[in-house]
């Protein structure tokens, strides 16, 4: 498999591979590295699971492993191991993961506290044409 942009490097794979669950019995598994690259492709593009390219294996396999590994806490271990391998130097936040609506960029927030009545407002009953009780 040729190295494509945004796919796991050999170094990253060497860090991640020991953390993955091992299922020795039953039907042989689809290559974990291909499936991981498929999961990363889906998360990066935001496409539906069914649109994962065939080179990453069946889309249902990618989805099932993603959900199963989330329940087992494997994603947390992978993230911690890769972060530790890069000594915490590699962090990335871009506009594809954090978006603000265009109308929210210049919104002025109202001041907190009780609102003051307008200057023309007089709370006295005589101002409203109400006679006071005798």
mmCIF file of N, CA and C in Angstrom:
data_model
loop_
_atom_site.group_PDB
_atom_site.id
_atom_site.type_symbol
_atom_site.label_atom_id
_atom_site.label_comp_id
_atom_site.label_asym_id
_atom_site.label_seq_id
_atom_site.Cartn_x
_atom_site.Cartn_y
_atom_site.Cartn_z
ATOM 1 N N UNK A 1 0.845 -1.171 0.000
ATOM 2 C CA UNK A 1 0.000 0.000 0.000
ATOM 3 C C UNK A 1 0.891 1.234 0.000
ATOM 4 N N UNK A 2 0.732 2.102 -0.977
ATOM 5 C CA UNK A 2 1.550 3.300 -1.060
ATOM 6 C C UNK A 2 1.077 4.319 -0.017
ATOM 7 N N UNK A 3 2.013 5.116 0.459
ATOM 8 C CA UNK A 3 1.699 6.109 1.468
ATOM 9 C C UNK A 3 0.930 7.267 0.844
ATOM 10 N N UNK A 4 -0.244 7.521 1.335
ATOM 11 C CA UNK A 4 -1.060 8.638 0.865
ATOM 12 C C UNK A 4 -1.033 9.738 1.917
ATOM 13 N N UNK A 5 -1.409 10.911 1.472
ATOM 14 C CA UNK A 5 -1.461 12.048 2.365
ATOM 15 C C UNK A 5 -2.459 11.775 3.490
ATOM 16 N N UNK A 6 -2.123 12.126 4.703
ATOM 17 C CA UNK A 6 -2.956 11.995 5.899
ATOM 18 C C UNK A 6 -3.134 10.559 6.377
ATOM 19 N N UNK A 7 -2.449 9.591 5.807
ATOM 20 C CA UNK A 7 -2.541 8.230 6.312
ATOM 21 C C UNK A 7 -1.451 8.009 7.353
ATOM 22 N N UNK A 8 -1.591 6.939 8.114
ATOM 23 C CA UNK A 8 -0.634 6.646 9.174
ATOM 24 C C UNK A 8 0.763 6.419 8.609
ATOM 25 N N UNK A 9 1.746 7.016 9.254
ATOM 26 C CA UNK A 9 3.133 6.753 8.873
ATOM 27 C C UNK A 9 3.567 5.443 9.531
ATOM 28 N N UNK A 10 4.702 4.911 9.110
ATOM 29 C CA UNK A 10 5.213 3.675 9.711
ATOM 30 C C UNK A 10 5.517 3.876 11.201
ATOM 31 N N UNK A 11 6.008 5.059 11.551
ATOM 32 C CA UNK A 11 6.292 5.353 12.954
ATOM 33 C C UNK A 11 5.005 5.346 13.775
ATOM 34 N N UNK A 12 3.985 6.034 13.292
ATOM 35 C CA UNK A 12 2.702 6.069 14.012
ATOM 36 C C UNK A 12 2.104 4.666 14.130
ATOM 37 N N UNK A 13 2.191 3.891 13.060
ATOM 38 C CA UNK A 13 1.660 2.538 13.096
ATOM 39 C C UNK A 13 2.407 1.682 14.118
ATOM 40 N N UNK A 14 3.725 1.860 14.230
ATOM 41 C CA UNK A 14 4.487 1.080 15.207
ATOM 42 C C UNK A 14 4.083 1.429 16.639
ATOM 43 N N UNK A 15 3.618 2.666 16.862
ATOM 44 C CA UNK A 15 3.146 3.067 18.193
ATOM 45 C C UNK A 15 1.747 2.519 18.459
ATOM 46 N N UNK A 16 0.887 2.536 17.438
ATOM 47 C CA UNK A 16 -0.524 2.175 17.600
ATOM 48 C C UNK A 16 -0.744 0.669 17.609
ATOM 49 N N UNK A 17 -0.023 -0.067 16.799
ATOM 50 C CA UNK A 17 -0.293 -1.501 16.603
ATOM 51 C C UNK A 17 -0.363 -2.308 17.898
ATOM 52 N N UNK A 18 0.554 -2.128 18.862
ATOM 53 C CA UNK A 18 0.457 -2.934 20.085
ATOM 54 C C UNK A 18 -0.772 -2.623 20.939
ATOM 55 N N UNK A 19 -1.413 -1.479 20.725
ATOM 56 C CA UNK A 19 -2.562 -1.079 21.533
ATOM 57 C C UNK A 19 -3.879 -1.678 21.053
ATOM 58 N N UNK A 20 -3.886 -2.227 19.855
ATOM 59 C CA UNK A 20 -5.127 -2.730 19.280
ATOM 60 C C UNK A 20 -5.479 -4.096 19.839
ATOM 61 N N UNK A 21 -6.783 -4.374 19.977
ATOM 62 C CA UNK A 21 -7.186 -5.688 20.493
ATOM 63 C C UNK A 21 -6.813 -6.793 19.520
ATOM 64 N N UNK A 22 -6.533 -7.968 20.057
ATOM 65 C CA UNK A 22 -6.136 -9.096 19.239
ATOM 66 C C UNK A 22 -7.246 -10.139 19.287
ATOM 67 N N UNK A 23 -7.737 -10.528 18.140
ATOM 68 C CA UNK A 23 -8.800 -11.529 18.053
ATOM 69 C C UNK A 23 -8.245 -12.725 17.288
ATOM 70 N N UNK A 24 -7.690 -13.711 17.990
ATOM 71 C CA UNK A 24 -7.029 -14.820 17.288
ATOM 72 C C UNK A 24 -7.988 -15.828 16.666
ATOM 73 N N UNK A 25 -9.208 -15.942 17.176
ATOM 74 C CA UNK A 25 -10.125 -16.959 16.662
ATOM 75 C C UNK A 25 -11.133 -16.357 15.696
ATOM 76 N N UNK A 26 -11.803 -17.210 14.967
ATOM 77 C CA UNK A 26 -12.881 -16.769 14.084
ATOM 78 C C UNK A 26 -12.382 -16.377 12.709
ATOM 79 N N UNK A 27 -13.179 -15.561 12.054
ATOM 80 C CA UNK A 27 -12.879 -15.108 10.699
ATOM 81 C C UNK A 27 -11.665 -14.184 10.742
ATOM 82 N N UNK A 28 -10.726 -14.346 9.821
ATOM 83 C CA UNK A 28 -9.565 -13.445 9.795
ATOM 84 C C UNK A 28 -10.003 -11.987 9.633
ATOM 85 N N UNK A 29 -9.335 -11.123 10.378
ATOM 86 C CA UNK A 29 -9.696 -9.704 10.371
ATOM 87 C C UNK A 29 -9.158 -8.999 9.130
ATOM 88 N N UNK A 30 -9.882 -7.961 8.734
ATOM 89 C CA UNK A 30 -9.381 -7.064 7.709
ATOM 90 C C UNK A 30 -8.210 -6.315 8.338
ATOM 91 N N UNK A 31 -7.188 -6.008 7.546
ATOM 92 C CA UNK A 31 -5.979 -5.349 8.034
ATOM 93 C C UNK A 31 -6.328 -4.113 8.877
ATOM 94 N N UNK A 32 -5.856 -4.098 10.124
ATOM 95 C CA UNK A 32 -6.170 -2.998 11.043
ATOM 96 C C UNK A 32 -5.675 -1.653 10.529
ATOM 97 N N UNK A 33 -4.527 -1.640 9.890
ATOM 98 C CA UNK A 33 -3.983 -0.366 9.401
ATOM 99 C C UNK A 33 -4.876 0.217 8.309
ATOM 100 N N UNK A 34 -5.361 -0.637 7.414
ATOM 101 C CA UNK A 34 -6.272 -0.158 6.365
ATOM 102 C C UNK A 34 -7.555 0.387 6.979
ATOM 103 N N UNK A 35 -8.083 -0.322 7.954
ATOM 104 C CA UNK A 35 -9.331 0.103 8.597
ATOM 105 C C UNK A 35 -9.129 1.417 9.346
ATOM 106 N N UNK A 36 -8.016 1.549 10.069
ATOM 107 C CA UNK A 36 -7.729 2.802 10.766
ATOM 108 C C UNK A 36 -7.620 3.973 9.791
ATOM 109 N N UNK A 37 -6.942 3.754 8.671
ATOM 110 C CA UNK A 37 -6.852 4.814 7.666
ATOM 111 C C UNK A 37 -8.237 5.164 7.118
ATOM 112 N N UNK A 38 -9.099 4.159 6.970
ATOM 113 C CA UNK A 38 -10.473 4.418 6.530
ATOM 114 C C UNK A 38 -11.258 5.218 7.548
ATOM 115 N N UNK A 39 -11.089 4.890 8.829
ATOM 116 C CA UNK A 39 -11.771 5.647 9.888
ATOM 117 C C UNK A 39 -11.262 7.081 9.905
ATOM 118 N N UNK A 40 -9.948 7.266 9.814
ATOM 119 C CA UNK A 40 -9.389 8.623 9.793
ATOM 120 C C UNK A 40 -9.855 9.393 8.562
ATOM 121 N N UNK A 41 -9.966 8.715 7.428
ATOM 122 C CA UNK A 41 -10.452 9.377 6.218
ATOM 123 C C UNK A 41 -11.871 9.884 6.433
ATOM 124 N N UNK A 42 -12.707 9.049 7.017
ATOM 125 C CA UNK A 42 -14.107 9.422 7.252
ATOM 126 C C UNK A 42 -14.199 10.592 8.225
ATOM 127 N N UNK A 43 -13.434 10.556 9.325
ATOM 128 C CA UNK A 43 -13.481 11.625 10.315
ATOM 129 C C UNK A 43 -12.930 12.933 9.755
ATOM 130 N N UNK A 44 -11.929 12.836 8.909
ATOM 131 C CA UNK A 44 -11.323 14.030 8.330
ATOM 132 C C UNK A 44 -12.235 14.693 7.303
ATOM 133 N N UNK A 45 -12.933 13.880 6.495
ATOM 134 C CA UNK A 45 -13.762 14.447 5.433
ATOM 135 C C UNK A 45 -15.167 14.763 5.886
ATOM 136 N N UNK A 46 -15.657 14.082 6.915
ATOM 137 C CA UNK A 46 -17.028 14.286 7.354
ATOM 138 C C UNK A 46 -18.040 13.592 6.462
ATOM 139 N N UNK A 47 -17.582 12.741 5.589
ATOM 140 C CA UNK A 47 -18.469 12.011 4.684
ATOM 141 C C UNK A 47 -19.233 10.938 5.451
ATOM 142 N N UNK A 48 -20.320 10.446 4.878
ATOM 143 C CA UNK A 48 -21.015 9.318 5.513
ATOM 144 C C UNK A 48 -20.123 8.076 5.517
ATOM 145 N N UNK A 49 -20.393 7.169 6.446
ATOM 146 C CA UNK A 49 -19.601 5.952 6.542
ATOM 147 C C UNK A 49 -19.641 5.157 5.246
ATOM 148 N N UNK A 50 -20.767 5.157 4.568
ATOM 149 C CA UNK A 50 -20.913 4.365 3.346
ATOM 150 C C UNK A 50 -20.019 4.866 2.211
ATOM 151 N N UNK A 51 -19.500 6.091 2.309
ATOM 152 C CA UNK A 51 -18.678 6.663 1.242
ATOM 153 C C UNK A 51 -17.183 6.403 1.414
ATOM 154 N N UNK A 52 -16.798 5.612 2.393
ATOM 155 C CA UNK A 52 -15.377 5.307 2.585
ATOM 156 C C UNK A 52 -14.869 4.562 1.351
ATOM 157 N N UNK A 53 -13.738 4.981 0.774
ATOM 158 C CA UNK A 53 -13.209 4.304 -0.416
ATOM 159 C C UNK A 53 -12.928 2.824 -0.168
ATOM 160 N N UNK A 54 -13.059 2.029 -1.205
ATOM 161 C CA UNK A 54 -12.894 0.578 -1.098
ATOM 162 C C UNK A 54 -11.489 0.170 -0.680
ATOM 163 N N UNK A 55 -10.501 1.018 -0.940
ATOM 164 C CA UNK A 55 -9.120 0.651 -0.594
ATOM 165 C C UNK A 55 -8.933 0.506 0.920
ATOM 166 N N UNK A 56 -9.879 1.034 1.727
ATOM 167 C CA UNK A 56 -9.792 0.929 3.173
ATOM 168 C C UNK A 56 -10.586 -0.247 3.730
ATOM 169 N N UNK A 57 -11.164 -1.051 2.885
ATOM 170 C CA UNK A 57 -11.947 -2.188 3.342
ATOM 171 C C UNK A 57 -13.425 -1.826 3.403
ATOM 172 N N UNK A 58 -14.255 -2.768 3.839
ATOM 173 C CA UNK A 58 -15.696 -2.516 3.896
ATOM 174 C C UNK A 58 -16.042 -1.385 4.865
ATOM 175 N N UNK A 59 -16.981 -0.552 4.463
ATOM 176 C CA UNK A 59 -17.392 0.580 5.309
ATOM 177 C C UNK A 59 -18.000 0.093 6.613
ATOM 178 N N UNK A 60 -18.718 -1.018 6.564
ATOM 179 C CA UNK A 60 -19.324 -1.539 7.799
ATOM 180 C C UNK A 60 -18.247 -1.978 8.789
ATOM 181 N N UNK A 61 -17.148 -2.515 8.284
ATOM 182 C CA UNK A 61 -16.047 -2.910 9.162
ATOM 183 C C UNK A 61 -15.451 -1.681 9.840
ATOM 184 N N UNK A 62 -15.235 -0.620 9.065
ATOM 185 C CA UNK A 62 -14.690 0.614 9.637
ATOM 186 C C UNK A 62 -15.622 1.158 10.719
ATOM 187 N N UNK A 63 -16.908 1.204 10.428
ATOM 188 C CA UNK A 63 -17.877 1.734 11.388
ATOM 189 C C UNK A 63 -17.935 0.859 12.640
ATOM 190 N N UNK A 64 -18.027 -0.454 12.453
ATOM 191 C CA UNK A 64 -18.148 -1.361 13.600
ATOM 192 C C UNK A 64 -16.918 -1.279 14.504
ATOM 193 N N UNK A 65 -15.733 -1.212 13.915
ATOM 194 C CA UNK A 65 -14.526 -1.110 14.744
ATOM 195 C C UNK A 65 -14.454 0.231 15.463
ATOM 196 N N UNK A 66 -14.859 1.284 14.775
ATOM 197 C CA UNK A 66 -14.861 2.601 15.414
ATOM 198 C C UNK A 66 -15.747 2.584 16.658
ATOM 199 N N UNK A 67 -16.954 2.071 16.528
ATOM 200 C CA UNK A 67 -17.898 2.045 17.645
ATOM 201 C C UNK A 67 -17.413 1.091 18.739
ATOM 202 N N UNK A 68 -16.970 -0.088 18.354
ATOM 203 C CA UNK A 68 -16.518 -1.082 19.329
ATOM 204 C C UNK A 68 -15.306 -0.567 20.097
ATOM 205 N N UNK A 69 -14.352 0.032 19.411
ATOM 206 C CA UNK A 69 -13.150 0.535 20.067
ATOM 207 C C UNK A 69 -13.455 1.751 20.937
ATOM 208 N N UNK A 70 -14.473 2.522 20.557
ATOM 209 C CA UNK A 70 -14.868 3.648 21.404
ATOM 210 C C UNK A 70 -15.391 3.133 22.741
ATOM 211 N N UNK A 71 -16.204 2.091 22.698
ATOM 212 C CA UNK A 71 -16.755 1.524 23.935
ATOM 213 C C UNK A 71 -15.669 0.917 24.814
ATOM 214 N N UNK A 72 -14.625 0.367 24.209
ATOM 215 C CA UNK A 72 -13.533 -0.256 24.954
ATOM 216 C C UNK A 72 -12.480 0.750 25.428
ATOM 217 N N UNK A 73 -12.562 2.003 24.973
ATOM 218 C CA UNK A 73 -11.592 3.022 25.378
ATOM 219 C C UNK A 73 -10.284 2.962 24.615
ATOM 220 N N UNK A 74 -10.268 2.284 23.497
ATOM 221 C CA UNK A 74 -9.036 2.139 22.723
ATOM 222 C C UNK A 74 -8.624 3.460 22.087
ATOM 223 N N UNK A 75 -9.585 4.277 21.683
ATOM 224 C CA UNK A 75 -9.248 5.561 21.057
ATOM 225 C C UNK A 75 -8.501 6.466 22.032
ATOM 226 N N UNK A 76 -8.891 6.437 23.301
ATOM 227 C CA UNK A 76 -8.177 7.238 24.296
ATOM 228 C C UNK A 76 -6.732 6.776 24.433
ATOM 229 N N UNK A 77 -6.533 5.469 24.457
ATOM 230 C CA UNK A 77 -5.168 4.934 24.560
ATOM 231 C C UNK A 77 -4.340 5.287 23.321
ATOM 232 N N UNK A 78 -4.963 5.209 22.148
ATOM 233 C CA UNK A 78 -4.244 5.555 20.914
ATOM 234 C C UNK A 78 -3.824 7.020 20.948
ATOM 235 N N UNK A 79 -4.748 7.891 21.318
ATOM 236 C CA UNK A 79 -4.439 9.322 21.363
ATOM 237 C C UNK A 79 -3.310 9.610 22.346
ATOM 238 N N UNK A 80 -3.375 9.014 23.530
ATOM 239 C CA UNK A 80 -2.334 9.238 24.529
ATOM 240 C C UNK A 80 -0.978 8.707 24.058
ATOM 241 N N UNK A 81 -0.971 7.528 23.424
ATOM 242 C CA UNK A 81 0.287 6.936 22.972
ATOM 243 C C UNK A 81 0.926 7.758 21.849
ATOM 244 N N UNK A 82 0.136 8.204 20.905
ATOM 245 C CA UNK A 82 0.689 8.998 19.802
ATOM 246 C C UNK A 82 1.161 10.354 20.329
ATOM 247 N N UNK A 83 0.413 10.954 21.240
ATOM 248 C CA UNK A 83 0.842 12.232 21.830
ATOM 249 C C UNK A 83 2.150 12.068 22.581
ATOM 250 N N UNK A 84 2.266 10.978 23.334
ATOM 251 C CA UNK A 84 3.504 10.729 24.077
ATOM 252 C C UNK A 84 4.668 10.452 23.126
ATOM 253 N N UNK A 85 4.390 9.763 22.024
ATOM 254 C CA UNK A 85 5.454 9.459 21.063
ATOM 255 C C UNK A 85 6.004 10.723 20.419
ATOM 256 N N UNK A 86 5.158 11.720 20.259
ATOM 257 C CA UNK A 86 5.609 12.988 19.695
ATOM 258 C C UNK A 86 5.962 13.988 20.795
ATOM 259 N N UNK A 87 6.054 13.531 22.033
ATOM 260 C CA UNK A 87 6.380 14.372 23.187
ATOM 261 C C UNK A 87 5.428 15.543 23.337
ATOM 262 N N UNK A 88 4.197 15.372 22.919
ATOM 263 C CA UNK A 88 3.204 16.429 23.046
ATOM 264 C C UNK A 88 3.440 17.602 22.122
ATOM 265 N N UNK A 89 4.399 17.488 21.197
ATOM 266 C CA UNK A 89 4.716 18.598 20.299
ATOM 267 C C UNK A 89 3.727 18.725 19.150
ATOM 268 N N UNK A 90 3.038 17.661 18.834
ATOM 269 C CA UNK A 90 2.175 17.664 17.660
ATOM 270 C C UNK A 90 0.723 17.813 18.094
ATOM 271 N N UNK A 91 0.173 18.991 17.857
ATOM 272 C CA UNK A 91 -1.239 19.240 18.130
ATOM 273 C C UNK A 91 -1.775 20.034 16.968
ATOM 274 N N UNK A 92 -3.019 19.739 16.597
ATOM 275 C CA UNK A 92 -3.575 20.412 15.440
ATOM 276 C C UNK A 92 -5.044 20.728 15.668
ATOM 277 N N UNK A 93 -5.382 21.983 15.504
ATOM 278 C CA UNK A 93 -6.772 22.411 15.514
ATOM 279 C C UNK A 93 -6.930 23.297 14.299
ATOM 280 N N UNK A 94 -7.849 22.940 13.431
ATOM 281 C CA UNK A 94 -8.034 23.752 12.237
ATOM 282 C C UNK A 94 -9.515 24.085 12.064
ATOM 283 N N UNK A 95 -9.806 24.812 11.025
ATOM 284 C CA UNK A 95 -11.171 25.286 10.827
ATOM 285 C C UNK A 95 -12.154 24.171 10.516
ATOM 286 N N UNK A 96 -11.666 22.990 10.169
ATOM 287 C CA UNK A 96 -12.594 21.898 9.894
ATOM 288 C C UNK A 96 -13.111 21.268 11.180
ATOM 289 N N UNK A 97 -12.443 21.508 12.299
ATOM 290 C CA UNK A 97 -12.907 20.921 13.552
ATOM 291 C C UNK A 97 -13.601 21.936 14.457
ATOM 292 N N UNK A 98 -13.351 23.220 14.267
ATOM 293 C CA UNK A 98 -13.995 24.246 15.066
ATOM 294 C C UNK A 98 -14.535 25.297 14.107
ATOM 295 N N UNK A 99 -15.845 25.401 14.066
ATOM 296 C CA UNK A 99 -16.450 26.364 13.157
ATOM 297 C C UNK A 99 -17.376 27.299 13.929
ATOM 298 N N UNK A 100 -17.382 28.545 13.538
ATOM 299 C CA UNK A 100 -18.287 29.535 14.091
ATOM 300 C C UNK A 100 -19.123 30.043 12.933
ATOM 301 N N UNK A 101 -20.405 30.164 13.167
ATOM 302 C CA UNK A 101 -21.271 30.677 12.108
ATOM 303 C C UNK A 101 -20.876 32.101 11.784
ATOM 304 N N UNK A 102 -20.983 32.478 10.527
ATOM 305 C CA UNK A 102 -20.529 33.795 10.098
ATOM 306 C C UNK A 102 -21.237 34.932 10.826
ATOM 307 N N UNK A 103 -22.482 34.727 11.222
ATOM 308 C CA UNK A 103 -23.212 35.793 11.905
ATOM 309 C C UNK A 103 -22.857 35.886 13.387
ATOM 310 N N UNK A 104 -22.164 34.901 13.907
ATOM 311 C CA UNK A 104 -21.801 34.902 15.321
ATOM 312 C C UNK A 104 -20.464 35.586 15.575
ATOM 313 N N UNK A 105 -19.766 35.994 14.542
ATOM 314 C CA UNK A 105 -18.426 36.522 14.741
ATOM 315 C C UNK A 105 -18.410 37.916 15.368
ATOM 316 N N UNK A 106 -19.397 38.764 15.100
ATOM 317 C CA UNK A 106 -19.401 40.129 15.621
ATOM 318 C C UNK A 106 -20.594 40.409 16.524
ATOM 319 N N UNK A 107 -21.086 39.427 17.191
ATOM 320 C CA UNK A 107 -22.258 39.593 18.040
ATOM 321 C C UNK A 107 -21.864 40.316 19.311
ATOM 322 N N UNK A 108 -22.662 41.311 19.677
ATOM 323 C CA UNK A 108 -22.450 41.998 20.949
ATOM 324 C C UNK A 108 -23.372 41.379 21.976
ATOM 325 N N UNK A 109 -22.790 40.978 23.048
ATOM 326 C CA UNK A 109 -23.563 40.328 24.097
ATOM 327 C C UNK A 109 -24.226 41.389 24.982
ATOM 328 N N UNK A 110 -25.465 41.136 25.430
ATOM 329 C CA UNK A 110 -26.103 42.108 26.331
ATOM 330 C C UNK A 110 -25.410 42.110 27.688
ATOM 331 N N UNK A 111 -25.420 43.272 28.339
ATOM 332 C CA UNK A 111 -24.801 43.376 29.653
ATOM 333 C C UNK A 111 -25.679 42.653 30.658
ATOM 334 N N UNK A 112 -25.032 42.051 31.601
ATOM 335 C CA UNK A 112 -25.778 41.327 32.633
ATOM 336 C C UNK A 112 -26.273 42.295 33.696
ATOM 337 N N UNK A 113 -27.334 41.910 34.384
ATOM 338 C CA UNK A 113 -27.899 42.735 35.440
ATOM 339 C C UNK A 113 -29.335 43.099 35.093
ATOM 340 N N UNK A 114 -29.952 43.827 35.989
ATOM 341 C CA UNK A 114 -31.344 44.216 35.741
ATOM 342 C C UNK A 114 -31.379 45.385 34.767
ATOM 343 N N UNK A 115 -32.265 45.315 33.802
ATOM 344 C CA UNK A 115 -32.339 46.415 32.831
ATOM 345 C C UNK A 115 -32.940 47.668 33.467
ATOM 346 N N UNK A 116 -32.430 48.799 33.065
ATOM 347 C CA UNK A 116 -32.947 50.074 33.567
ATOM 348 C C UNK A 116 -34.128 50.488 32.701
ATOM 349 N N UNK A 117 -35.158 51.077 33.318
ATOM 350 C CA UNK A 117 -36.303 51.526 32.516
ATOM 351 C C UNK A 117 -35.904 52.728 31.671
ATOM 352 N N UNK A 118 -36.611 52.949 30.566
ATOM 353 C CA UNK A 118 -36.297 54.112 29.733
ATOM 354 C C UNK A 118 -36.545 55.414 30.487
ATOM 355 N N UNK A 119 -35.889 56.480 30.030
ATOM 356 C CA UNK A 119 -35.964 57.770 30.715
ATOM 357 C C UNK A 119 -37.387 58.319 30.735
ATOM 358 N N UNK A 120 -38.184 58.036 29.743
ATOM 359 C CA UNK A 120 -39.544 58.580 29.682
ATOM 360 C C UNK A 120 -40.523 57.835 30.579
ATOM 361 N N UNK A 121 -40.114 56.730 31.142
ATOM 362 C CA UNK A 121 -41.009 55.913 31.956
ATOM 363 C C UNK A 121 -41.064 56.463 33.378
ATOM 364 N N UNK A 122 -42.267 56.779 33.850
ATOM 365 C CA UNK A 122 -42.480 57.274 35.203
ATOM 366 C C UNK A 122 -43.371 56.263 35.924
ATOM 367 N N UNK A 123 -42.887 55.608 36.947
ATOM 368 C CA UNK A 123 -43.685 54.576 37.601
ATOM 369 C C UNK A 123 -44.779 55.123 38.532
ATOM 370 N N UNK A 124 -44.857 56.427 38.722
ATOM 371 C CA UNK A 124 -45.883 56.994 39.612
ATOM 372 C C UNK A 124 -47.270 56.756 39.007
ATOM 373 N N UNK A 125 -48.283 56.396 39.823
ATOM 374 C CA UNK A 125 -49.626 56.146 39.297
ATOM 375 C C UNK A 125 -50.246 57.337 38.605
ATOM 376 N N UNK A 126 -49.907 58.569 39.052
ATOM 377 C CA UNK A 126 -50.499 59.744 38.427
ATOM 378 C C UNK A 126 -50.044 59.910 36.992
ATOM 379 N N UNK A 127 -48.894 59.404 36.682
ATOM 380 C CA UNK A 127 -48.390 59.508 35.317
ATOM 381 C C UNK A 127 -49.199 58.641 34.366
ATOM 382 N N UNK A 128 -49.884 57.670 34.866
ATOM 383 C CA UNK A 128 -50.662 56.750 34.036
ATOM 384 C C UNK A 128 -52.147 57.115 34.023
ATOM 385 N N UNK A 129 -52.499 58.203 34.667
ATOM 386 C CA UNK A 129 -53.898 58.625 34.690
ATOM 387 C C UNK A 129 -54.734 57.849 35.689
ATOM 388 N N UNK A 130 -54.075 57.299 36.675
ATOM 389 C CA UNK A 130 -54.782 56.529 37.686
ATOM 390 C C UNK A 130 -54.920 57.398 38.922
ATOM 391 N N UNK A 131 -56.134 57.449 39.458
ATOM 392 C CA UNK A 131 -56.352 58.222 40.681
ATOM 393 C C UNK A 131 -55.976 57.359 41.880
ATOM 394 N N UNK A 132 -55.411 58.019 42.824
ATOM 395 C CA UNK A 132 -55.051 57.295 44.024
ATOM 396 C C UNK A 132 -56.294 57.027 44.845
ATOM 397 N N UNK A 133 -56.278 55.967 45.603
ATOM 398 C CA UNK A 133 -57.426 55.591 46.442
ATOM 399 C C UNK A 133 -57.607 56.609 47.557
ATOM 400 N N UNK A 134 -58.887 56.932 47.849
ATOM 401 C CA UNK A 134 -59.185 57.914 48.928
ATOM 402 C C UNK A 134 -59.073 57.276 50.276
#
